[in-house]
CSV table of C-alpha atoms in Angstrom, one decimal:
chain,number,residue,atom,x,y,z
A,1,MET,CA,5.5,-84.2,37.9
A,2,ALA,CA,2.8,-81.7,39.2
A,3,THR,CA,3.2,-78.1,38.2
A,4,THR,CA,2.8,-75.4,40.8
A,5,THR,CA,1.3,-72.1,39.7
A,6,THR,CA,1.9,-69.0,41.7
A,7,THR,CA,-0.7,-66.2,41.4
A,8,ILE,CA,0.6,-62.7,41.9
A,9,GLU,CA,-1.9,-60.3,43.1
A,10,PRO,CA,-1.8,-57.0,41.2
A,11,VAL,CA,-0.6,-54.0,43.3
A,12,ALA,CA,-3.2,-51.2,43.4
A,13,ALA,CA,-1.9,-48.1,41.7
A,14,PRO,CA,-1.8,-45.0,43.7
A,15,PRO,CA,-4.6,-42.5,43.0
A,16,ARG,CA,-3.7,-40.0,40.3
A,17,PHE,CA,-4.9,-36.4,39.5
A,18,LEU,CA,-4.0,-35.0,36.1
A,19,GLY,CA,-1.5,-37.8,35.7
A,20,ILE,CA,0.2,-37.0,39.0
A,21,PRO,CA,0.4,-39.8,41.7
A,22,MET,CA,-1.6,-38.6,44.8
A,23,PRO,CA,-0.6,-39.4,48.4
A,24,GLU,CA,-2.0,-42.6,50.0
A,25,ALA,CA,-3.6,-40.5,52.7
A,26,LEU,CA,-6.2,-39.2,50.3
A,27,SER,CA,-7.5,-42.8,49.9
A,28,VAL,CA,-9.2,-42.3,53.2
A,29,LEU,CA,-11.8,-40.2,51.4
A,30,ALA,CA,-13.0,-43.5,49.8
A,31,GLU,CA,-14.7,-44.1,53.2
A,32,PRO,CA,-18.2,-42.7,52.7
A,33,ASP,CA,-19.0,-41.6,56.3
A,34,TYR,CA,-15.6,-40.0,56.8
A,35,ARG,CA,-15.8,-38.2,53.5
A,36,THR,CA,-19.3,-36.9,54.4
A,37,VAL,CA,-18.2,-35.5,57.8
A,38,TRP,CA,-14.9,-34.2,56.5
A,39,THR,CA,-16.8,-32.2,53.8
A,40,GLY,CA,-19.1,-30.6,56.4
A,41,GLN,CA,-16.2,-29.8,58.7
A,42,ALA,CA,-14.2,-28.2,55.8
A,43,ILE,CA,-17.0,-25.9,55.0
A,44,SER,CA,-17.6,-25.0,58.7
A,45,MET,CA,-13.9,-24.3,59.4
A,46,ILE,CA,-13.8,-21.7,56.6
A,47,GLY,CA,-16.6,-19.9,58.4
A,48,THR,CA,-14.9,-20.2,61.8
A,49,TRP,CA,-11.7,-18.6,60.5
A,50,MET,CA,-13.8,-15.8,59.0
A,51,GLN,CA,-15.4,-15.1,62.3
A,52,MET,CA,-12.0,-15.2,64.1
A,53,VAL,CA,-10.8,-12.3,61.8
A,54,ALA,CA,-14.0,-10.4,62.5
A,55,GLN,CA,-13.9,-11.0,66.2
A,56,GLY,CA,-10.3,-9.7,66.5
A,57,LEU,CA,-11.2,-6.5,64.8
A,58,LEU,CA,-14.5,-6.1,66.7
A,59,VAL,CA,-12.8,-6.6,70.1
A,60,LEU,CA,-10.2,-3.9,69.2
A,61,GLU,CA,-13.0,-1.6,68.2
A,62,LEU,CA,-14.7,-2.0,71.5
A,63,TRP,CA,-11.5,-1.9,73.6
A,64,ASP,CA,-8.3,-0.9,71.8
A,65,SER,CA,-5.8,-2.9,73.8
A,66,GLU,CA,-3.8,-6.2,73.6
A,67,LEU,CA,-5.4,-7.0,77.0
A,68,ALA,CA,-8.8,-7.1,75.4
A,69,LEU,CA,-7.7,-9.9,73.1
A,70,GLY,CA,-6.1,-11.8,75.9
A,71,THR,CA,-9.1,-11.4,78.1
A,72,MET,CA,-11.4,-12.7,75.3
A,73,ASN,CA,-9.4,-15.8,74.8
A,74,PHE,CA,-9.1,-16.5,78.5
A,75,ALA,CA,-12.9,-16.3,78.8
A,76,ASN,CA,-13.0,-19.0,76.1
A,77,ALA,CA,-10.4,-21.2,77.8
A,78,LEU,CA,-11.6,-21.2,81.3
A,79,PRO,CA,-14.9,-23.1,80.7
A,80,SER,CA,-13.2,-25.3,78.2
A,81,LEU,CA,-10.6,-26.3,80.8
A,82,ILE,CA,-13.4,-27.2,83.3
A,83,ILE,CA,-15.7,-28.9,80.8
A,84,MET,CA,-13.3,-30.7,78.5
A,85,LEU,CA,-12.2,-33.5,80.8
A,86,PHE,CA,-15.8,-34.5,81.5
A,87,GLY,CA,-16.5,-34.0,77.7
A,88,GLY,CA,-13.9,-36.7,77.1
A,89,VAL,CA,-15.6,-39.0,79.5
A,90,LEU,CA,-18.9,-38.4,77.9
A,91,ALA,CA,-17.4,-39.0,74.4
A,92,ASP,CA,-16.1,-42.4,75.5
A,93,ARG,CA,-19.4,-43.4,77.1
A,94,GLY,CA,-22.1,-41.7,75.0
A,95,ASP,CA,-23.2,-41.2,71.4
A,96,LYS,CA,-20.6,-38.9,69.8
A,97,ARG,CA,-22.8,-38.0,66.9
A,98,LYS,CA,-25.6,-36.7,69.2
A,99,ILE,CA,-23.1,-34.8,71.2
A,100,LEU,CA,-21.8,-33.1,68.1
A,101,LEU,CA,-25.2,-32.3,66.8
A,102,VAL,CA,-26.1,-30.4,69.9
A,103,THR,CA,-22.8,-28.5,70.1
A,104,GLN,CA,-22.7,-27.6,66.5
A,105,VAL,CA,-26.3,-26.2,66.5
A,106,PHE,CA,-25.5,-24.2,69.7
A,107,MET,CA,-22.3,-22.7,68.2
A,108,GLY,CA,-24.1,-21.7,65.0
A,109,MET,CA,-26.8,-20.0,67.1
A,110,LEU,CA,-24.2,-18.0,69.0
A,111,ALA,CA,-22.6,-16.8,65.8
A,112,ALA,CA,-26.0,-15.7,64.5
A,113,ILE,CA,-26.9,-13.8,67.7
A,114,VAL,CA,-23.6,-11.9,67.7
A,115,GLY,CA,-24.1,-11.0,64.0
A,116,VAL,CA,-27.6,-9.5,64.9
A,117,LEU,CA,-26.0,-7.5,67.8
A,118,ILE,CA,-23.5,-6.0,65.4
A,119,LEU,CA,-26.0,-5.4,62.7
A,120,THR,CA,-28.3,-3.5,65.1
A,121,ASP,CA,-25.4,-1.6,66.6
A,122,ALA,CA,-26.2,-3.0,70.0
A,123,VAL,CA,-23.0,-4.9,70.6
A,124,GLU,CA,-20.9,-4.2,73.7
A,125,PHE,CA,-17.7,-5.8,74.9
A,126,TRP,CA,-19.4,-7.7,77.8
A,127,MET,CA,-21.8,-9.3,75.3
A,128,ILE,CA,-18.9,-10.7,73.2
A,129,LEU,CA,-17.4,-11.9,76.5
A,130,VAL,CA,-20.6,-13.8,77.4
A,131,ALA,CA,-20.8,-15.3,74.0
A,132,THR,CA,-17.2,-16.4,74.2
A,133,VAL,CA,-17.8,-18.1,77.5
A,134,CYS,CA,-20.8,-20.0,76.1
A,135,LEU,CA,-18.7,-21.0,73.1
A,136,GLY,CA,-16.0,-22.3,75.4
A,137,ILE,CA,-18.6,-24.5,77.2
A,138,ALA,CA,-19.8,-25.9,73.9
A,139,PHE,CA,-16.3,-26.5,72.6
A,140,GLY,CA,-15.4,-28.4,75.8
A,141,TYR,CA,-17.9,-31.1,74.8
A,142,ASP,CA,-17.5,-30.8,71.0
A,143,MET,CA,-13.7,-31.2,70.7
A,144,PRO,CA,-13.3,-34.6,72.4
A,145,ALA,CA,-16.3,-36.1,70.7
A,146,TYR,CA,-15.1,-34.9,67.2
A,147,GLN,CA,-11.5,-36.1,67.8
A,148,ALA,CA,-12.8,-39.5,69.0
A,149,LEU,CA,-15.4,-39.9,66.3
A,150,MET,CA,-13.3,-39.3,63.2
A,151,PRO,CA,-10.9,-42.3,63.7
A,152,GLU,CA,-13.9,-44.6,64.2
A,153,LEU,CA,-15.1,-43.8,60.7
A,154,VAL,CA,-12.0,-45.6,59.1
A,155,PRO,CA,-10.0,-48.8,59.7
A,156,PRO,CA,-7.3,-48.5,62.4
A,157,GLU,CA,-4.4,-48.6,59.9
A,158,ARG,CA,-5.8,-45.4,58.3
A,159,ILE,CA,-5.9,-43.3,61.5
A,160,SER,CA,-2.7,-41.5,60.6
A,161,HIS,CA,-4.3,-40.6,57.2
A,162,VAL,CA,-7.3,-39.1,59.0
A,163,VAL,CA,-5.1,-36.9,61.2
A,164,ALA,CA,-3.0,-35.8,58.2
A,165,LEU,CA,-6.1,-34.9,56.1
A,166,ASN,CA,-7.9,-33.2,59.0
A,167,SER,CA,-4.8,-31.2,59.8
A,168,SER,CA,-4.4,-30.1,56.2
A,169,THR,CA,-8.0,-29.1,56.0
A,170,PHE,CA,-7.8,-27.2,59.3
A,171,HIS,CA,-4.8,-25.2,58.1
A,172,GLY,CA,-6.1,-24.9,54.6
A,173,SER,CA,-9.2,-23.2,56.0
A,174,ARG,CA,-6.9,-20.8,57.9
A,175,MET,CA,-5.7,-19.6,54.5
A,176,ILE,CA,-9.1,-19.5,52.7
A,177,GLY,CA,-11.3,-18.2,55.6
A,178,PRO,CA,-9.3,-15.0,56.4
A,179,ALA,CA,-8.7,-14.2,52.8
A,180,ILE,CA,-12.5,-14.3,52.2
A,181,ALA,CA,-13.1,-12.4,55.4
A,182,GLY,CA,-11.0,-9.5,54.3
A,183,GLY,CA,-13.2,-8.9,51.3
A,184,VAL,CA,-16.5,-9.7,53.0
A,185,ILE,CA,-15.8,-7.4,56.0
A,186,GLY,CA,-14.5,-4.6,53.8
A,187,GLY,CA,-17.6,-4.8,51.6
A,188,PHE,CA,-20.4,-5.8,54.0
A,189,GLY,CA,-19.1,-5.2,57.5
A,190,LEU,CA,-18.2,-7.4,60.5
A,191,ALA,CA,-21.7,-8.8,60.9
A,192,ALA,CA,-21.5,-10.6,57.5
A,193,ALA,CA,-18.6,-12.8,58.7
A,194,TYR,CA,-20.6,-13.9,61.7
A,195,PHE,CA,-23.7,-14.7,59.6
A,196,ILE,CA,-21.6,-16.7,57.1
A,197,ASN,CA,-20.1,-18.7,59.9
A,198,ALA,CA,-23.5,-19.4,61.4
A,199,ALA,CA,-24.7,-20.7,58.0
A,200,SER,CA,-21.6,-22.9,57.7
A,201,PHE,CA,-22.6,-25.0,60.7
A,202,ILE,CA,-25.6,-26.3,58.6
A,203,ALA,CA,-23.1,-28.3,56.6
A,204,VAL,CA,-21.8,-30.1,59.7
A,205,VAL,CA,-25.2,-30.8,61.0
A,206,LEU,CA,-26.4,-32.3,57.7
A,207,SER,CA,-23.2,-34.5,57.5
A,208,LEU,CA,-23.8,-35.9,61.0
A,209,MET,CA,-27.4,-36.7,60.2
A,210,ILE,CA,-26.4,-38.5,57.0
A,211,ILE,CA,-23.7,-40.9,58.4
A,212,ARG,CA,-24.5,-44.4,59.6
A,213,TYR,CA,-25.4,-44.8,63.3
A,214,ARG,CA,-22.7,-46.6,65.2
A,215,SER,CA,-24.0,-48.2,68.4
A,216,LYS,CA,-21.5,-48.6,71.2
A,217,PRO,CA,-21.7,-51.8,73.3
A,218,ARG,CA,-22.3,-51.1,77.0
A,219,PRO,CA,-19.7,-52.8,79.2
A,220,ALA,CA,-20.9,-55.5,81.6
A,221,GLY,CA,-21.3,-54.7,85.2
A,222,PRO,CA,-22.0,-51.4,87.0
A,223,GLN,CA,-21.3,-48.2,85.2
A,224,MET,CA,-18.5,-46.0,86.3
A,225,SER,CA,-19.4,-42.5,87.4
A,226,SER,CA,-18.0,-39.6,85.5
A,227,ILE,CA,-15.4,-39.0,88.3
A,228,GLU,CA,-14.3,-42.6,88.2
A,229,GLY,CA,-14.1,-42.5,84.4
A,230,LEU,CA,-12.0,-39.3,84.7
A,231,LYS,CA,-9.6,-40.9,87.2
A,232,ALA,CA,-9.3,-44.0,84.9
A,233,GLY,CA,-8.3,-41.7,82.0
A,234,PHE,CA,-5.7,-40.0,84.1
A,235,ARG,CA,-4.2,-43.4,85.2
A,236,HIS,CA,-4.1,-44.4,81.5
A,237,ALA,CA,-2.2,-41.2,80.6
A,238,ARG,CA,0.2,-41.4,83.5
A,239,GLY,CA,1.0,-45.0,82.6
A,240,ARG,CA,2.3,-43.9,79.2
A,241,PRO,CA,5.5,-41.7,79.6
A,242,ASN,CA,5.6,-41.2,75.8
A,243,LEU,CA,2.1,-39.7,75.8
A,244,MET,CA,3.1,-37.3,78.6
A,245,VAL,CA,6.0,-36.1,76.6
A,246,LEU,CA,3.8,-35.5,73.5
A,247,LEU,CA,1.3,-33.6,75.6
A,248,ALA,CA,4.0,-31.5,77.1
A,249,LEU,CA,5.4,-30.6,73.6
A,250,THR,CA,1.9,-29.5,72.6
A,251,ALA,CA,1.6,-27.3,75.7
A,252,LEU,CA,5.0,-25.8,75.0
A,253,ASN,CA,4.0,-24.7,71.5
A,254,THR,CA,0.7,-23.3,72.5
A,255,THR,CA,2.2,-21.4,75.4
A,256,PHE,CA,5.0,-19.6,73.6
A,257,ILE,CA,4.3,-19.8,69.8
A,258,PHE,CA,0.6,-20.0,69.0
A,259,PRO,CA,-0.6,-16.9,71.0
A,260,THR,CA,1.2,-14.6,68.6
A,261,MET,CA,-0.2,-16.4,65.6
A,262,ALA,CA,-3.8,-16.8,66.6
A,263,VAL,CA,-4.6,-14.3,69.4
A,264,LEU,CA,-2.3,-11.3,69.3
A,265,ALA,CA,-2.0,-11.0,65.5
A,266,PRO,CA,-4.6,-8.2,65.3
A,267,ALA,CA,-2.6,-6.2,67.9
A,268,TYR,CA,0.7,-6.9,66.1
A,269,VAL,CA,-0.6,-5.8,62.8
A,270,LYS,CA,-2.3,-2.7,64.1
A,271,ASN,CA,0.1,-1.5,66.8
A,272,VAL,CA,3.5,-2.8,65.7
A,273,LEU,CA,3.2,-2.7,61.9
A,274,ASP,CA,0.7,0.2,61.9
A,275,GLU,CA,-1.5,-1.6,59.3
A,276,GLY,CA,-5.3,-2.4,59.0
A,277,SER,CA,-7.7,-5.2,58.2
A,278,GLY,CA,-6.1,-5.9,54.7
A,279,ALA,CA,-2.7,-6.7,56.2
A,280,LEU,CA,-4.4,-8.7,59.0
A,281,GLY,CA,-6.2,-10.8,56.4
A,282,LEU,CA,-3.0,-11.3,54.5
A,283,MET,CA,-1.1,-12.3,57.6
A,284,PHE,CA,-3.8,-14.9,58.6
A,285,ALA,CA,-3.9,-16.1,55.0
A,286,MET,CA,-0.1,-16.5,54.9
A,287,SER,CA,-0.1,-18.2,58.3
A,288,GLY,CA,-2.7,-20.6,56.9
A,289,LEU,CA,-0.6,-21.2,53.8
A,290,GLY,CA,2.4,-22.1,55.9
A,291,SER,CA,0.4,-24.4,58.1
A,292,LEU,CA,-1.2,-26.0,55.1
A,293,PHE,CA,2.3,-26.8,53.7
A,294,GLY,CA,3.2,-28.3,57.1
A,295,ALA,CA,0.0,-30.4,57.1
A,296,LEU,CA,0.6,-31.5,53.5
A,297,ILE,CA,3.9,-33.0,54.6
A,298,LEU,CA,1.8,-35.2,56.8
A,299,VAL,CA,-0.5,-36.1,53.8
A,300,TRP,CA,2.4,-37.1,51.5
A,301,TRP,CA,4.7,-38.7,54.2
A,302,PRO,CA,2.4,-39.5,57.2
A,303,THR,CA,4.9,-41.9,59.0
A,304,GLN,CA,8.3,-40.9,57.7
A,305,ALA,CA,11.1,-39.0,59.6
A,306,ARG,CA,8.8,-38.1,62.5
A,307,LYS,CA,11.7,-37.4,64.9
A,308,GLU,CA,13.4,-35.2,62.4
A,309,ARG,CA,10.3,-33.2,61.6
A,310,ILE,CA,9.7,-32.5,65.3
A,311,TRP,CA,13.3,-31.2,65.7
A,312,MET,CA,13.0,-29.0,62.6
A,313,GLY,CA,9.8,-27.4,63.9
A,314,ALA,CA,11.4,-26.8,67.3
A,315,ILE,CA,14.3,-24.9,65.8
A,316,ALA,CA,12.5,-23.0,63.0
A,317,ALA,CA,9.6,-21.7,65.1
A,318,PRO,CA,11.7,-19.5,67.6
A,319,ILE,CA,13.8,-18.2,64.7
A,320,ALA,CA,10.7,-17.0,62.8
A,321,LEU,CA,9.2,-15.5,65.9
A,322,THR,CA,12.4,-13.5,66.6
A,323,ILE,CA,12.4,-12.1,63.1
A,324,MET,CA,8.8,-11.0,63.5
A,325,ALA,CA,9.7,-9.3,66.8
A,326,ILE,CA,12.5,-7.3,65.1
A,327,SER,CA,10.7,-6.5,61.8
A,328,ARG,CA,8.6,-3.5,61.1
A,329,ASP,CA,8.1,-4.2,57.4
A,330,PRO,CA,4.7,-5.7,56.7
A,331,VAL,CA,6.0,-7.8,53.8
A,332,VAL,CA,8.7,-9.4,55.9
A,333,SER,CA,6.4,-10.0,58.8
A,334,ILE,CA,3.7,-11.5,56.7
A,335,ILE,CA,6.1,-13.9,54.9
A,336,THR,CA,7.8,-14.8,58.2
A,337,ALA,CA,4.4,-15.6,59.7
A,338,GLY,CA,4.0,-18.3,57.0
A,339,PHE,CA,7.3,-19.9,58.1
A,340,LEU,CA,6.3,-19.7,61.7
A,341,SER,CA,3.1,-21.5,61.0
A,342,LEU,CA,4.9,-24.1,58.8
A,343,ALA,CA,7.2,-25.0,61.7
A,344,PHE,CA,4.3,-25.1,64.2
A,345,SER,CA,2.1,-27.2,61.9
A,346,MET,CA,4.8,-29.6,60.9
A,347,GLN,CA,5.7,-30.4,64.5
A,348,LEU,CA,2.3,-30.6,66.1
A,349,GLY,CA,0.7,-32.5,63.2
A,350,VAL,CA,3.2,-35.4,63.9
A,351,VAL,CA,2.5,-35.2,67.6
A,352,GLN,CA,-1.3,-35.4,67.1
A,353,GLN,CA,-0.8,-38.4,64.7
A,354,MET,CA,1.1,-40.3,67.3
A,355,ILE,CA,-1.4,-39.6,70.0
A,356,GLN,CA,-4.4,-40.5,68.0
A,357,GLU,CA,-3.1,-43.8,66.5
A,358,SER,CA,-1.5,-45.1,69.6
A,359,THR,CA,-4.5,-44.6,71.9
A,360,PRO,CA,-7.1,-47.4,72.3
A,361,ARG,CA,-10.6,-46.6,71.3
A,362,ASP,CA,-12.0,-46.9,74.8
A,363,TYR,CA,-9.7,-44.1,76.0
A,364,ARG,CA,-9.5,-41.9,72.9
A,365,GLY,CA,-12.1,-39.4,74.1
A,366,ARG,CA,-10.4,-38.8,77.4
A,367,VAL,CA,-6.9,-38.7,75.9
A,368,MET,CA,-8.0,-36.3,73.2
A,369,SER,CA,-9.6,-34.1,75.9
A,370,LEU,CA,-6.2,-33.9,77.6
A,371,HIS,CA,-4.7,-33.1,74.2
A,372,GLY,CA,-7.4,-30.4,73.8
A,373,ILE,CA,-6.5,-28.9,77.2
A,374,THR,CA,-2.8,-28.7,76.3
A,375,PHE,CA,-3.7,-27.2,72.9
A,376,ASN,CA,-6.8,-25.1,73.4
A,377,GLY,CA,-6.5,-24.6,77.2
A,378,THR,CA,-3.0,-23.4,77.7
A,379,MET,CA,-2.9,-21.1,74.7
A,380,PRO,CA,-5.6,-18.6,75.9
A,381,VAL,CA,-4.1,-18.5,79.4
A,382,ALA,CA,-0.7,-17.9,77.9
A,383,ALA,CA,-2.2,-15.3,75.6
A,384,LEU,CA,-3.7,-13.4,78.6
A,385,GLY,CA,-0.3,-13.3,80.3
A,386,SER,CA,1.4,-12.2,77.1
A,387,SER,CA,-1.2,-9.5,76.5
A,388,VAL,CA,-0.6,-8.2,80.1
A,389,LEU,CA,3.2,-8.1,79.5
A,390,ALA,CA,2.7,-6.5,76.1
A,391,VAL,CA,0.9,-3.6,77.7
A,392,ALA,CA,3.8,-3.2,80.1
A,393,ILE,CA,6.9,-3.9,78.0
A,394,GLY,CA,5.6,-4.0,74.4
A,395,LEU,CA,4.5,-6.8,72.2
A,396,PRO,CA,7.9,-7.2,70.3
A,397,ALA,CA,9.7,-7.7,73.6
A,398,VAL,CA,7.2,-10.4,74.6
A,399,MET,CA,7.7,-12.2,71.3
A,400,ALA,CA,11.5,-12.2,71.6
A,401,VAL,CA,11.4,-13.5,75.2
A,402,SER,CA,8.8,-16.2,74.2
A,403,ALA,CA,11.1,-17.3,71.4
A,404,ALA,CA,14.1,-17.7,73.7
A,405,LEU,CA,12.1,-19.6,76.4
A,406,TYR,CA,10.6,-21.9,73.8
A,407,LEU,CA,14.0,-22.8,72.3
A,408,ALA,CA,15.5,-23.6,75.7
A,409,LEU,CA,12.5,-25.7,76.9
A,410,ALA,CA,12.1,-27.5,73.6
A,411,PHE,CA,15.7,-28.5,73.5
A,412,PHE,CA,15.2,-30.0,77.0
A,413,MET,CA,12.0,-31.8,76.1
A,414,LEU,CA,13.4,-33.4,73.0
A,415,ARG,CA,16.6,-34.6,74.7
A,416,ILE,CA,15.8,-35.7,78.2
A,417,PRO,CA,12.4,-37.0,79.2
A,418,SER,CA,11.7,-40.7,78.4
A,419,GLY,CA,15.0,-41.1,76.7
A,420,GLY,CA,14.5,-38.3,74.2
A,421,ILE,CA,12.1,-37.8,71.2
A,422,GLY,CA,13.6,-40.8,69.3
A,423,GLU,CA,12.5,-43.2,72.1
A,424,VAL,CA,9.1,-41.5,72.4
A,425,VAL,CA,8.5,-42.1,68.6
A,426,LYS,CA,9.5,-45.8,69.0
A,427,ALA,CA,7.2,-46.3,72.0
A,428,SER,CA,4.3,-44.7,70.2
A,429,GLN,CA,4.8,-46.9,67.1
A,430,SER,CA,4.8,-50.0,69.3
A,431,GLU,CA,1.5,-48.9,71.0
A,432,PHE,CA,0.0,-48.3,67.6
A,433,GLU,CA,0.8,-51.8,66.4
A,434,ILE,CA,-1.0,-53.1,69.5
A,435,VAL,CA,-4.1,-50.9,68.9
A,436,ALA,CA,-4.2,-51.9,65.2
A,437,ALA,CA,-4.0,-55.6,66.0
A,438,SER,CA,-6.9,-55.3,68.4
A,439,GLY,CA,-9.1,-53.6,65.8
A,440,GLY,CA,-8.8,-50.0,67.1
C-alpha cells in the first residue's frame, strides 16, 4: 500500500522587536520602493508641521484675529478645490512620480522664500496669502498623485497596511514636528521653522528619484479629454453609494471637528486660554499623540471592528470638543485635545482605508481627489466660517455649536444612508475583494 506524505508549510512568524510581536502592517516596509518613499515623506511631514506652527504664530503677529487664520486657510483651499479634480485625472493618466517631483520642489521653494522674507523683516500679510494660494495650487496636483502612487508600490492585499502606516506616520509627525518647532522658534525665530521645512523636501525628492520607474500602459483608442475623464470619475463615484457615504463622513469631520484642531488652535490658545507659543506647541504635540494612537489602532488591527471604531469616533469627538469649549485650564484643554484627535484619527483612518482598498487602480487618482476635496477642501471653508462666527460670538460658543451639529449629523449618517454604516462596511469589503482579485 502506498504511503501518502503531507507536507505542512511553516507559518511565518510575525516580526518582533525586543521580543515583542509586531503588527503585520509593518511588514509592508519590506517593500523597498514603498519603504524609500515612506522614509522621505516621514521626514518631510515633520518639517511641514513645524511650518504650520510657525505660520499660525506669524499670521497672528501680522493680523491678530481669528479671521486672519480662517482667511489664510481659505486662500489655501480655493485653488485646491479648483485644481484637485483635474489633479486626480492627471494622476490616473500621467506619471505620478514626475508630478510629485515637480510639486515637492515647488513647495520647498515656497517655504524657503517665506523664510527669507521673515529673516529680512520684509514679510507682510499679503505675501503669506500669495504663498498660501501657490501652495494650494501645488497641493491640488500633489495629493491625488501621492495617494494614488503609494498603493501601487505594494501588492493589493497590503493596501490597508499602507493606509494604516501612512496615517500613523502623518499623525506621529503631528506630535514630533510641533514639539521641535516650539524649541526652534523660541531659540532661533519663526524663519528657522520655514528653512527646516524647505530642507525636508529634499528627502522626498531623493526618494522619488531612487524608486523604480513604473510605466503605465496607454489604453487603446482615442484618449479622453480631461473633462471626459473628470465626468467618468464622477460617474464611478455616484455608482458606489457606500463611497458617497464615506466621503460625506469625511466632510462632516473636517467641517465641524478639524477646524478647531488644525486652524483655530493658535487663536484658542492665545485668546481663550491666554497662553503663548509653548502651550500651542504642547497642544499640537498632544493632538499629534492622540492622532498617533488612533492611527496605531489601524496598524495593529487594520481590518477589525471597523463599524464600531467609526461609531466610537463619532461619539467621542463632540464630547471632547464640548469640554474644550468649556475649559479655561490649559492642562485640561491640552489633554482633551489629545482625546479629540484620537477620536478623529480613529474614525477617518478606517474611512480612508476602505476608500483606498475598494477603489480600482484606474480610478484611484480621481476618487482620492474627491476624498482630498472632502478632507482638505471643506475644512478651510468651514474654518473661515467658524472664524467669522468666532469674531461675532466667541470661539468657545462656536466650538459648542459645532459639537452639537456634528453629533446630530453623524448619528444620521451612520444610521440612515445606504442601510447604515454596517452595510457600507460590507459593501466596501466586497469591492475590495474584487479589486484584489483583479490585481489592484
